[in-house]
C-alpha cells in the first residue's frame, strides 16, 4: 500500500517536474572582461539570461532594466548573465560599459548558445530557477509585461 | 533512460517525508514509530544513491567498454604559475573536446582536483593525442602551447593525463602528457 502511494506521489512529482520546464542547456562562455563563466555554477540561484546584440534597438532598455533588477534582488540570489551575439566583442563591451552594466556580458560570437536557446528574436530573456529549469521566456517587455515578469521573478526567488 | 529511472526513484524517496508528514493521526503515533520511519527513509535514500552509482558505472561500461575506452584527464600543480583558460583536445586530428575553465574550476584543479576532459572509444592501435592549452602565465603573459602524445591502444582501458606543472626556477608552466599504467 505504502509503495503504491509512494509510486503515485513519485509519478505526480515527475509530472510536476515536467511542468516546471526543461533543464536549461549548460554552457561556458568568456565574458568581455576575459573571465570564463559556466551556467551550471549558478545552480541554487535564480538566473536571467539576457540575449542581446548591438544592432537590436530594444536590447539596451532590457540590459538596463536587468541591471536595476540585479541591484534590487542580487542579494537574495538573483543573477543576470548577458549573452551578446555580436561578432566583435569590442562593441559589446562599449555598449555594456555605456549602459552601466555590472553583470557579466558573455560573448557568443559563435552563436552556439543562442542557437541552443532558440534566440531568433532579440532581445530574449530566459528565466532559470534554482534547480536549473527554464521557467519563462520573454521578448522586449512593455509596462504590463514587466509587472508580470516581476511577479514571476519574485516567485522564483521565494521558491 | 538512467536519469528517468533515477528521477523516478528519487521521486519515491522524496515523497517519503511527505507521506510521513501527511499521516492523519500524528498525535496518536508514537515517537518510536516516527523514528523508525525516518530511519527507513534514510536507508531508502542511501539505496537510491547506491543504485545511482551502480547505474552510472553500468552505463559507462556499456557505452565505453574497456577494450575501446580512452579517457583524458587534466590536472595541475598547486605551484603552477598559470591561469588555465581552455584546453582543446584532438585525437587523430579530430577535435573531440574544447573546454573553458572557470575561476572555480581552476581553483579546484590547483587544490588537487582532476578533470575528466574526454571519455571516448578508440580501436586498438596507435593514435595521436594533441592538446592545446591556452591561458596566462606570469606577468599576465598569454600562453598557447601544444603537446602531442602517441598512444598505443591495446585491450585494456587507456588513461591519459595532461598535467600542467610549474618550474619554479624559470617561473614558467610546463605541459606534460603521460599515460597511466
XYZ file of C-alpha atoms in Angstrom:
340
model
C 0.000 0.000 0.000
C 2.801 2.332 1.032
C 4.733 1.531 -2.132
C 1.689 2.188 -4.275
C 1.164 5.525 -2.556
C 4.841 6.405 -2.907
C 4.820 5.479 -6.587
C 1.744 7.665 -7.134
C 3.392 10.600 -5.376
C 6.565 9.976 -7.384
C 4.593 9.990 -10.617
C 2.921 13.249 -9.579
C 6.284 14.750 -8.674
C 7.667 13.668 -12.058
C 4.720 15.285 -13.798
C 5.258 18.426 -11.734
C 8.941 18.478 -12.710
C 7.973 18.184 -16.355
C 5.534 21.082 -15.926
C 8.284 23.238 -14.388
C 10.097 23.360 -17.702
C 13.064 21.835 -19.447
C 16.531 21.933 -17.974
C 18.461 24.931 -19.239
C 21.273 23.736 -21.540
C 24.605 24.251 -19.826
C 27.301 26.348 -21.453
C 30.577 28.069 -20.751
C 31.443 31.392 -22.354
C 34.103 34.058 -21.996
C 32.978 37.483 -20.834
C 34.074 40.881 -22.119
C 36.452 41.053 -19.146
C 38.126 37.787 -20.188
C 36.695 35.698 -17.338
C 35.000 32.391 -18.146
C 31.508 31.679 -16.808
C 29.598 28.407 -16.710
C 25.818 28.397 -16.241
C 25.754 25.261 -14.073
C 27.857 27.047 -11.444
C 24.765 29.153 -10.677
C 22.679 26.114 -9.691
C 20.824 27.013 -6.492
C 20.306 30.592 -7.609
C 17.845 32.273 -9.946
C 19.397 33.319 -13.249
C 18.182 35.596 -16.036
C 19.903 35.183 -19.376
C 19.570 38.303 -21.488
C 20.393 37.629 -25.134
C 21.210 40.829 -26.986
C 23.175 42.428 -29.813
C 24.351 45.938 -30.614
C 22.066 46.220 -33.656
C 18.920 45.431 -31.631
C 17.027 48.579 -30.708
C 15.101 47.249 -27.689
C 18.046 45.413 -26.214
C 19.639 48.325 -24.424
C 16.439 49.030 -22.466
C 16.367 45.394 -21.309
C 20.052 45.493 -20.354
C 19.383 48.498 -18.151
C 16.176 47.004 -16.731
C 18.004 43.864 -15.681
C 20.818 45.901 -14.142
C 18.197 47.567 -11.926
C 16.679 44.172 -11.069
C 20.119 42.745 -10.277
C 20.812 45.626 -7.899
C 17.454 45.072 -6.203
C 17.437 41.276 -5.957
C 21.118 40.370 -6.276
C 21.483 39.947 -2.532
C 18.749 37.274 -2.450
C 20.233 35.007 -5.073
C 19.290 36.622 -8.365
C 21.964 36.695 -11.072
C 21.946 38.157 -14.552
C 24.128 36.982 -17.416
C 24.078 38.995 -20.613
C 24.765 36.946 -23.732
C 25.952 39.061 -26.627
C 25.691 37.874 -30.215
C 27.905 40.461 -31.883
C 30.840 39.166 -33.884
C 33.084 41.923 -32.429
C 33.494 41.805 -28.631
C 34.657 45.448 -28.526
C 31.201 46.717 -29.480
C 29.559 44.606 -26.776
C 31.981 45.886 -24.154
C 31.482 49.504 -25.235
C 27.669 49.306 -25.112
C 27.615 47.437 -21.817
C 30.018 49.980 -20.344
C 27.940 52.926 -21.558
C 24.769 51.362 -20.126
C 26.457 50.893 -16.736
C 26.022 47.116 -16.736
C 27.502 45.465 -13.654
C 26.731 41.869 -14.574
C 28.902 39.707 -16.835
C 28.438 40.152 -20.569
C 29.269 36.836 -22.223
C 30.409 36.615 -25.805
C 28.586 34.155 -28.017
C 30.079 35.198 -31.324
C 29.941 31.558 -32.478
C 26.159 31.658 -31.773
C 26.203 28.128 -30.352
C 24.489 29.101 -27.123
C 21.915 31.347 -28.777
C 21.028 28.500 -31.160
C 20.514 26.149 -28.222
C 18.208 28.685 -26.572
C 16.449 29.486 -29.871
C 17.280 33.178 -29.583
C 15.887 34.040 -33.011
C 14.328 37.355 -31.985
C 16.189 39.769 -29.765
C 16.090 40.684 -27.007
C 15.344 37.327 -25.428
C 15.110 36.917 -21.685
C 15.218 33.414 -20.222
C 14.422 32.946 -16.549
C 16.014 29.906 -14.917
C 15.008 28.660 -11.480
C 17.203 27.417 -8.644
C 17.008 23.847 -9.949
C 18.308 24.882 -13.359
C 14.972 24.627 -15.203
C 13.778 27.202 -17.731
C 10.668 28.798 -16.250
C 9.910 31.715 -18.577
C 10.930 33.296 -21.851
C 10.254 36.952 -22.658
C 10.900 39.254 -25.570
C 11.046 43.049 -25.146
C 8.772 43.960 -22.251
C 6.129 46.645 -22.037
C 4.897 48.016 -18.688
C 2.258 45.327 -18.169
C 4.652 42.546 -19.086
C 7.262 43.975 -16.745
C 4.821 43.640 -13.852
C 4.243 40.010 -14.875
C 7.974 39.432 -15.030
C 8.421 40.914 -11.552
C 5.748 38.628 -10.137
C 7.297 35.509 -11.665
C 10.781 36.631 -10.639
C 9.695 37.104 -7.016
C 8.022 33.690 -7.099
C 11.222 32.099 -8.348
C 13.292 33.857 -5.692
C 10.881 32.674 -2.987
C 10.999 29.031 -4.094
C 16.994 6.339 -19.503
C 19.202 6.262 -16.419
C 18.112 9.764 -15.446
C 14.459 8.774 -15.859
C 14.949 5.806 -13.531
C 16.823 7.958 -11.047
C 14.175 10.678 -11.207
C 11.503 8.111 -10.562
C 13.357 6.574 -7.618
C 14.269 9.992 -6.291
C 10.612 10.917 -6.553
C 9.688 7.912 -4.450
C 12.268 8.758 -1.834
C 11.468 12.461 -1.857
C 7.853 11.594 -1.349
C 8.566 9.651 1.798
C 8.822 12.603 4.192
C 5.631 13.959 2.670
C 3.928 10.697 3.389
C 5.319 10.712 6.880
C 4.115 14.260 7.390
C 0.680 13.578 5.939
C -0.273 10.989 8.475
C -3.782 11.563 9.686
C -3.088 10.583 13.278
C 0.045 12.488 14.269
C -0.874 12.778 17.922
C -1.606 9.123 18.310
C 1.520 7.948 16.514
C 4.251 7.074 18.960
C 7.643 8.747 18.634
C 9.253 5.358 18.194
C 7.183 4.725 15.067
C 8.219 8.066 13.599
C 11.880 7.468 14.235
C 11.600 4.013 12.640
C 10.001 5.588 9.580
C 12.737 8.237 9.464
C 15.470 5.624 9.507
C 13.588 3.678 6.836
C 13.502 6.802 4.664
C 17.206 7.376 5.262
C 18.023 3.823 4.262
C 15.864 4.164 1.155
C 17.735 7.341 0.239
C 21.050 5.554 0.686
C 19.811 2.755 -1.569
C 18.874 5.264 -4.283
C 22.318 6.878 -4.081
C 23.972 3.435 -4.342
C 21.701 2.476 -7.205
C 22.516 5.727 -8.986
C 26.225 4.974 -8.658
C 25.763 1.402 -9.918
C 23.667 2.562 -12.870
C 26.248 5.199 -13.718
C 29.026 2.587 -13.738
C 26.886 0.179 -15.733
C 26.115 2.881 -18.294
C 29.806 3.739 -18.655
C 30.716 0.044 -19.005
C 28.152 -0.338 -21.752
C 28.994 2.831 -23.646
C 32.747 2.682 -23.147
C 33.896 -0.916 -22.755
C 37.468 -1.383 -21.545
C 38.536 -2.815 -24.908
C 37.967 0.554 -26.596
C 37.844 3.033 -23.705
C 40.202 6.009 -23.635
C 39.901 8.788 -21.075
C 41.845 12.037 -20.953
C 42.269 13.926 -17.681
C 43.598 17.386 -16.854
C 45.485 18.117 -13.657
C 47.561 20.964 -12.332
C 50.269 21.512 -9.715
C 49.391 23.864 -6.904
C 52.621 25.748 -7.567
C 51.788 26.389 -11.210
C 52.152 29.993 -12.316
C 49.454 29.547 -14.876
C 45.828 30.607 -15.143
C 44.295 27.948 -17.372
C 41.734 29.362 -19.765
C 40.935 26.429 -22.030
C 42.112 23.090 -23.347
C 41.429 21.891 -26.858
C 41.885 18.187 -27.433
C 42.379 16.495 -30.783
C 42.538 12.772 -31.312
C 43.838 11.646 -34.715
C 43.458 15.234 -35.953
C 39.792 15.412 -34.993
C 38.646 17.811 -32.258
C 36.941 15.824 -29.518
C 36.857 18.376 -26.679
C 37.225 22.099 -26.197
C 36.748 23.076 -22.591
C 36.683 26.526 -20.987
C 37.759 26.600 -17.347
C 36.058 28.971 -14.942
C 37.836 30.505 -11.945
C 36.149 27.952 -9.679
C 37.364 25.060 -11.820
C 40.891 26.464 -11.945
C 40.851 26.693 -8.177
C 39.657 23.086 -7.908
C 42.491 21.939 -10.188
C 45.060 23.833 -8.117
C 43.696 22.170 -4.981
C 44.452 18.773 -6.475
C 41.298 18.093 -8.441
C 41.446 16.140 -11.668
C 39.083 16.950 -14.512
C 37.991 14.302 -16.967
C 38.206 16.211 -20.204
C 37.107 13.457 -22.543
C 35.907 9.888 -22.453
C 35.597 8.037 -25.741
C 36.175 4.914 -27.740
C 39.198 4.169 -29.909
C 40.040 0.984 -31.713
C 43.230 -0.891 -30.927
C 46.356 0.546 -32.499
C 48.328 3.764 -32.474
C 46.581 7.095 -32.042
C 47.813 10.652 -31.825
C 46.560 12.812 -28.977
C 47.223 16.550 -29.276
C 46.291 19.036 -26.575
C 46.406 22.823 -26.860
C 46.488 24.776 -23.610
C 45.631 28.475 -23.517
C 45.906 30.737 -20.522
C 48.044 33.307 -18.794
C 51.410 32.786 -17.193
C 53.423 35.142 -15.020
C 53.150 38.885 -15.730
C 49.805 38.163 -17.464
C 51.661 36.715 -20.401
C 49.368 34.856 -22.796
C 50.262 31.269 -23.466
C 49.140 28.872 -26.137
C 51.083 25.665 -26.027
C 50.515 22.363 -27.761
C 51.654 18.961 -26.662
C 51.470 15.655 -28.504
C 51.479 12.027 -27.468
C 51.324 8.818 -29.450
C 49.033 6.429 -27.612
C 49.133 2.708 -28.245
C 45.630 1.441 -27.549
C 45.597 -2.176 -26.520
C 42.955 -4.421 -24.923
C 42.563 -2.593 -21.613
C 41.227 0.900 -20.931
C 43.715 3.692 -21.527
C 44.006 6.754 -19.277
C 45.947 9.797 -20.402
C 46.821 12.659 -18.063
C 47.539 16.179 -19.260
C 49.475 17.736 -16.422
C 50.340 21.386 -16.039
C 53.220 21.903 -13.679
C 55.377 24.898 -12.815
C 59.108 25.316 -12.990
C 59.897 27.495 -10.003
C 63.341 28.411 -11.325
C 62.015 29.613 -14.681
C 58.583 30.792 -13.451
C 57.143 29.059 -16.467
C 54.440 26.452 -16.861
C 55.289 23.020 -18.184
C 52.835 20.833 -20.053
C 53.309 17.121 -19.683
C 51.325 14.258 -21.168
C 51.582 10.832 -19.619
C 49.759 7.561 -19.779
C 48.636 5.962 -16.531
C 49.786 2.386 -16.263
